[in-house]
Tab-separated table of C-alpha atoms in Angstrom:
chain	number	residue	atom	x	y	z
A	1	MET	CA	32.164	52.761	28.549
A	2	GLY	CA	30.853	51.432	25.265
A	3	LEU	CA	33.862	52.099	23.048
A	4	THR	CA	36.506	52.774	25.672
A	5	ILE	CA	39.527	50.682	24.739
A	6	ALA	CA	41.321	49.358	27.800
A	7	PRO	CA	44.127	46.795	27.945
A	8	LEU	CA	42.687	43.332	28.382
A	9	PRO	CA	44.192	41.093	31.054
A	10	VAL	CA	46.273	38.192	29.810
A	11	PRO	CA	43.869	35.261	29.322
A	12	ARG	CA	44.520	32.410	31.714
A	13	THR	CA	42.058	29.888	30.339
A	14	GLY	CA	40.787	28.737	26.989
A	15	ALA	CA	37.402	30.303	27.734
A	16	ALA	CA	39.018	33.635	28.524
A	17	LEU	CA	41.028	33.481	25.320
A	18	ARG	CA	37.911	32.772	23.261
A	19	ALA	CA	36.108	35.637	24.964
A	20	ALA	CA	39.004	37.997	24.216
A	21	VAL	CA	39.090	36.972	20.552
A	22	LEU	CA	35.331	37.443	20.246
A	23	GLU	CA	35.572	40.832	21.953
A	24	ALA	CA	38.208	41.956	19.452
A	25	ALA	CA	36.025	40.828	16.557
A	26	VAL	CA	32.979	42.623	17.960
A	27	LEU	CA	35.033	45.780	18.469
A	28	ALA	CA	36.272	45.699	14.874
A	29	GLY	CA	32.734	45.289	13.553
A	30	HIS	CA	31.402	48.007	15.804
A	31	LEU	CA	34.050	50.486	14.697
A	32	LEU	CA	32.810	49.988	11.131
A	33	LEU	CA	29.212	50.626	12.170
A	34	TYR	CA	29.967	53.480	14.549
A	35	PRO	CA	29.583	56.310	11.958
A	36	THR	CA	26.055	55.111	11.135
A	37	GLY	CA	24.879	55.847	14.676
A	38	ILE	CA	26.379	59.293	15.279
A	39	ARG	CA	23.248	61.197	14.310
A	40	GLU	CA	20.341	61.138	16.750
A	41	GLU	CA	17.430	58.982	15.671
A	42	ARG	CA	14.451	61.035	14.566
A	43	PRO	CA	11.277	59.650	16.139
A	44	PRO	CA	8.188	59.447	13.918
A	45	ASP	CA	6.111	62.622	13.824
A	46	LEU	CA	2.772	60.856	14.103
A	47	PRO	CA	1.723	58.671	17.053
A	48	ALA	CA	1.341	54.990	16.294
A	49	ALA	CA	-2.009	53.289	16.729
A	50	ARG	CA	-1.994	51.066	19.787
A	51	THR	CA	-3.287	47.529	19.351
A	52	PRO	CA	-4.733	45.383	22.173
A	53	GLY	CA	-2.084	43.311	23.927
A	54	GLN	CA	0.782	45.298	22.469
A	55	PRO	CA	3.819	45.263	24.794
A	56	PRO	CA	5.323	48.518	26.056
A	57	PRO	CA	7.742	50.313	23.741
A	58	VAL	CA	11.449	49.803	24.343
A	59	LEU	CA	14.069	52.539	24.549
A	60	LEU	CA	17.741	51.547	24.130
A	61	LEU	CA	20.573	53.505	25.803
A	62	HIS	CA	24.212	53.114	24.774
A	63	GLY	CA	27.383	53.355	26.855
A	64	PHE	CA	30.180	55.855	27.425
A	65	THR	CA	31.627	57.329	24.162
A	66	ASP	CA	29.366	54.990	22.181
A	67	ASN	CA	26.200	55.555	20.143
A	68	ARG	CA	23.048	53.751	19.004
A	69	SER	CA	24.920	51.670	16.411
A	70	VAL	CA	25.801	49.181	19.158
A	71	PHE	CA	22.145	48.083	19.161
A	72	VAL	CA	21.730	47.189	15.483
A	73	LEU	CA	21.156	43.482	16.154
A	74	LEU	CA	19.285	43.845	19.435
A	75	ARG	CA	16.919	46.414	17.999
A	76	ARG	CA	16.127	44.230	15.012
A	77	ALA	CA	15.357	41.249	17.249
A	78	LEU	CA	13.165	43.157	19.690
A	79	GLY	CA	11.176	44.824	16.929
A	80	ALA	CA	10.774	41.736	14.728
A	81	GLY	CA	7.346	41.482	13.152
A	82	GLY	CA	6.419	45.015	14.157
A	83	ARG	CA	4.887	43.784	17.393
A	84	ARG	CA	6.908	46.129	19.589
A	85	ARG	CA	8.021	49.707	19.032
A	86	VAL	CA	11.785	50.005	19.598
A	87	GLU	CA	13.676	53.303	19.649
A	88	THR	CA	17.159	54.434	20.620
A	89	TYR	CA	18.364	57.402	22.628
A	90	ASN	CA	21.755	58.937	21.810
A	91	HIS	CA	22.899	60.811	24.883
A	92	SER	CA	25.537	63.449	24.274
A	93	PRO	CA	29.211	62.371	24.269
A	94	PHE	CA	30.005	65.707	25.922
A	95	THR	CA	27.907	65.008	29.011
A	96	ARG	CA	29.816	65.566	32.242
A	97	ASP	CA	27.125	64.442	34.691
A	98	LEU	CA	25.031	61.313	34.214
A	99	ARG	CA	22.339	62.854	36.413
A	100	VAL	CA	21.781	65.526	33.765
A	101	THR	CA	21.483	62.788	31.131
A	102	ALA	CA	18.965	61.004	33.361
A	103	ARG	CA	16.808	64.144	33.406
A	104	HIS	CA	16.983	64.319	29.607
A	105	LEU	CA	15.988	60.649	29.544
A	106	ALA	CA	12.945	61.448	31.672
A	107	ARG	CA	11.711	63.886	29.027
A	108	ARG	CA	12.431	61.380	26.263
A	109	VAL	CA	10.392	58.700	28.052
A	110	GLU	CA	7.458	61.069	28.528
A	111	GLU	CA	7.536	61.902	24.840
A	112	LEU	CA	7.668	58.205	23.910
A	113	CYS	CA	4.693	57.431	26.134
A	114	GLU	CA	2.713	60.222	24.507
A	115	ARG	CA	3.496	59.054	20.975
A	116	SER	CA	2.902	55.373	21.696
A	117	GLY	CA	-0.259	55.878	23.713
A	118	GLN	CA	1.156	53.705	26.512
A	119	GLU	CA	1.719	54.588	30.139
A	120	ARG	CA	4.875	52.538	30.650
A	121	VAL	CA	8.019	51.634	28.725
A	122	ASP	CA	10.871	49.158	28.978
A	123	LEU	CA	14.501	50.352	29.043
A	124	VAL	CA	17.614	48.452	27.946
A	125	GLY	CA	20.957	50.044	28.800
A	126	HIS	CA	24.434	48.935	27.865
A	127	SER	CA	27.221	49.903	30.287
A	128	LEU	CA	26.810	53.584	31.272
A	129	GLY	CA	23.376	53.581	29.622
A	130	GLY	CA	22.122	51.150	32.255
A	131	LEU	CA	23.408	53.402	35.030
A	132	VAL	CA	21.670	56.455	33.550
A	133	ALA	CA	18.449	54.464	33.271
A	134	ARG	CA	18.723	53.201	36.840
A	135	TYR	CA	19.298	56.734	38.177
A	136	TYR	CA	16.187	57.925	36.351
A	137	VAL	CA	14.103	55.046	37.702
A	138	GLN	CA	15.408	55.090	41.255
A	139	ARG	CA	16.061	58.773	41.915
A	140	LEU	CA	13.815	60.743	39.533
A	141	GLY	CA	10.540	58.874	39.894
A	142	GLY	CA	11.008	56.917	36.692
A	143	ASP	CA	9.583	53.770	38.264
A	144	ALA	CA	6.142	55.221	37.501
A	145	ARG	CA	6.961	54.988	33.786
A	146	VAL	CA	9.414	52.079	33.493
A	147	ARG	CA	8.070	48.541	33.684
A	148	THR	CA	11.372	46.679	33.215
A	149	LEU	CA	14.968	47.895	33.117
A	150	VAL	CA	17.510	45.524	31.559
A	151	SER	CA	21.187	46.380	31.999
A	152	LEU	CA	24.078	44.849	30.054
A	153	GLY	CA	27.499	45.151	31.660
A	154	THR	CA	26.560	48.151	33.819
A	155	PRO	CA	28.798	49.101	36.789
A	156	HIS	CA	25.992	49.162	39.357
A	157	GLY	CA	28.459	49.040	42.231
A	158	GLY	CA	31.050	51.239	40.536
A	159	THR	CA	34.177	50.167	38.658
A	160	ARG	CA	37.857	50.839	39.346
A	161	ILE	CA	39.002	50.144	35.786
A	162	ALA	CA	41.347	52.642	34.035
A	163	PRO	CA	42.389	54.879	36.968
A	164	PHE	CA	44.162	57.176	34.476
A	165	MET	CA	40.714	58.269	33.219
A	166	ASP	CA	39.677	59.857	36.530
A	167	ALA	CA	40.076	63.274	34.942
A	168	HIS	CA	36.762	62.675	33.175
A	169	PRO	CA	33.849	63.591	35.483
A	170	LEU	CA	31.649	60.785	34.142
A	171	VAL	CA	34.318	58.224	34.950
A	172	ARG	CA	34.613	59.632	38.466
A	173	GLN	CA	30.854	59.180	38.882
A	174	MET	CA	31.277	55.499	38.060
A	175	ARG	CA	33.767	54.948	40.879
A	176	PRO	CA	32.499	52.962	43.900
A	177	GLU	CA	33.004	55.930	46.262
A	178	SER	CA	31.201	58.529	44.105
A	179	GLU	CA	28.145	60.575	45.104
A	180	VAL	CA	26.142	58.885	42.365
A	181	MET	CA	26.880	55.426	43.773
A	182	ALA	CA	25.906	56.649	47.230
A	183	GLU	CA	22.589	57.925	45.859
A	184	LEU	CA	21.879	54.616	44.124
A	185	GLY	CA	22.708	52.766	47.327
A	186	ALA	CA	20.177	54.802	49.316
A	187	PRO	CA	16.819	53.276	50.292
A	188	ALA	CA	14.274	52.988	47.462
A	189	PRO	CA	11.114	51.643	49.128
A	190	GLY	CA	8.200	50.800	46.872
A	191	CYS	CA	10.145	50.978	43.600
A	192	ARG	CA	7.790	49.610	40.919
A	193	THR	CA	10.339	48.704	38.241
A	194	ARG	CA	11.685	45.204	37.651
A	195	PHE	CA	15.479	45.092	37.139
A	196	VAL	CA	17.388	42.424	35.218
A	197	ALA	CA	21.183	42.775	35.146
A	198	PHE	CA	23.320	40.733	32.727
A	199	TRP	CA	26.967	40.427	33.731
A	200	SER	CA	29.992	38.401	32.640
A	201	GLU	CA	33.104	37.213	34.430
A	202	PHE	CA	35.085	38.182	31.302
A	203	ASP	CA	33.886	41.795	31.241
A	204	ALA	CA	37.239	43.589	31.323
A	205	LEU	CA	35.654	46.973	32.115
A	206	MET	CA	34.083	45.814	35.365
A	207	ALA	CA	36.491	45.847	38.299
A	208	PRO	CA	35.581	43.910	40.309
A	209	THR	CA	33.599	41.775	37.863
A	210	GLY	CA	30.623	41.341	40.175
A	211	THR	CA	30.022	45.082	40.213
A	212	ALA	CA	27.694	44.610	37.227
A	213	ARG	CA	25.237	42.864	39.561
A	214	ILE	CA	22.449	44.791	41.282
A	215	GLU	CA	22.654	44.321	45.025
A	216	HIS	CA	19.958	46.449	46.662
A	217	PRO	CA	17.446	45.212	49.261
A	218	ASP	CA	14.613	47.447	48.015
A	219	LEU	CA	14.793	46.551	44.320
A	220	ASP	CA	13.130	43.660	42.510
A	221	ALA	CA	16.347	42.589	40.792
A	222	THR	CA	17.455	39.462	38.963
A	223	ASN	CA	21.143	39.037	38.090
A	224	VAL	CA	21.992	36.885	35.080
A	225	GLN	CA	25.580	35.689	34.788
A	226	VAL	CA	26.663	35.289	31.174
A	227	THR	CA	29.514	32.829	30.754
A	228	GLY	CA	32.003	33.169	27.918
A	229	ILE	CA	31.811	36.717	26.506
A	230	GLY	CA	33.127	40.204	27.226
A	231	HIS	CA	31.767	43.727	27.577
A	232	LEU	CA	30.918	44.673	23.999
A	233	ALA	CA	29.607	41.225	23.127
A	234	LEU	CA	26.879	41.543	25.768
A	235	ALA	CA	24.992	43.871	23.421
A	236	VAL	CA	25.281	41.714	20.290
A	237	HIS	CA	25.564	38.037	21.201
A	238	PRO	CA	22.553	35.999	19.947
A	239	ALA	CA	22.095	34.159	23.259
A	240	VAL	CA	21.970	37.419	25.215
A	241	ILE	CA	19.646	39.024	22.673
A	242	THR	CA	17.288	36.043	22.955
A	243	ALA	CA	17.386	36.252	26.756
A	244	VAL	CA	16.629	39.986	26.692
A	245	ARG	CA	13.694	39.435	24.341
A	246	ARG	CA	12.294	36.699	26.573
A	247	THR	CA	12.737	38.923	29.615
A	248	LEU	CA	10.678	41.686	28.028
A	249	ASP	CA	8.094	39.235	26.692
A	250	GLY	CA	7.643	37.434	29.995
A	251	PRO	CA	5.103	38.362	32.671
A	252	LEU	CA	6.089	40.391	35.677
A	253	ARG	CA	6.230	38.606	39.005
A	254	ALA	CA	3.732	41.053	40.466
A	255	ALA	CA	0.904	43.138	39.055
A	256	ASP	CA	2.270	45.557	36.465
A	257	GLY	CA	3.024	48.809	38.192
A	258	ALA	CA	2.378	47.552	41.729
A	259	PRO	CA	5.045	48.330	44.342
A	260	ARG	CA	7.156	45.359	45.426
A	261	PRO	CA	8.347	45.150	49.017
A	262	ALA	CA	12.107	44.995	49.517
A	263	GLY	CA	12.942	42.615	46.698
A	264	SER	CA	10.706	39.894	48.144
A	265	ALA	CA	9.322	38.956	44.725
A	266	ALA	CA	12.709	37.846	43.473
A	267	ARG	CA	13.471	35.915	46.624
A	268	ALA	CA	10.081	34.192	46.626
A	269	ALA	CA	10.562	33.104	43.027
A	270	GLY	CA	14.096	31.973	43.697
A	271	THR	CA	15.421	33.959	40.715
A	272	GLU	CA	17.787	36.478	42.296
A	273	GLY	CA	20.602	34.947	40.234
A	274	ARG	CA	20.668	32.962	36.997
A	275	SER	CA	23.305	31.774	34.566
A	276	LEU	CA	23.445	31.982	30.777
A	277	VAL	CA	26.093	29.917	29.004
A	278	VAL	CA	26.989	31.099	25.502
């Protein structure tokens, strides 16, 4: 879903028009950068020395038909000063089942933990990347390795955009009635990962728009509404990047790694939903 070009609805407000113009500008810039991210990143051969108080490493996952180039700005911000190790994962554009990609992600996370000397990592996924990460965490035992999962414009409830693309098996898996969505809607008691989902009312690839929210009684999830930008801009806008960095820098609401009962932590803190105006 990262570089899929779909017709934008006719803007009805000034804010929608500004969001559409910004989205077009971001798309143009991303198309220029796209060739730089085609090749898979080569992780360092030697493990890095771990320093006391160092935060978990971060792994970035791109969207459908996209690549790691979408994270140029976010990666730079998260890794500023060398305090945090940040890497990207290019999943194959020929993947036909996101569950297979999630299993590949599991191996990539294990390898990152071994090289970094840390037991847990943080994941940031844009669009489809967030769905792959959530499947790994929720269905493949990834909550034992993932401290925080941040999603940017991810169709957690499934999207009905572009019905003409149903021939693609990955697109079918992102429909609300798919087997994958049913699996993600199943009970997930004791899930140890914190979820933070950024969504925008001007995200033209989310239909309905609210589908980018995480609504699951067993998950410790916070939904952050971003006002004023579209799908691609969620991965590059300075305000969102700052919010993601603060999310990963901030303390967890419960002991790191401890199971959280049925989303009670979010409700107790009163942070199930927040708003970010850009």
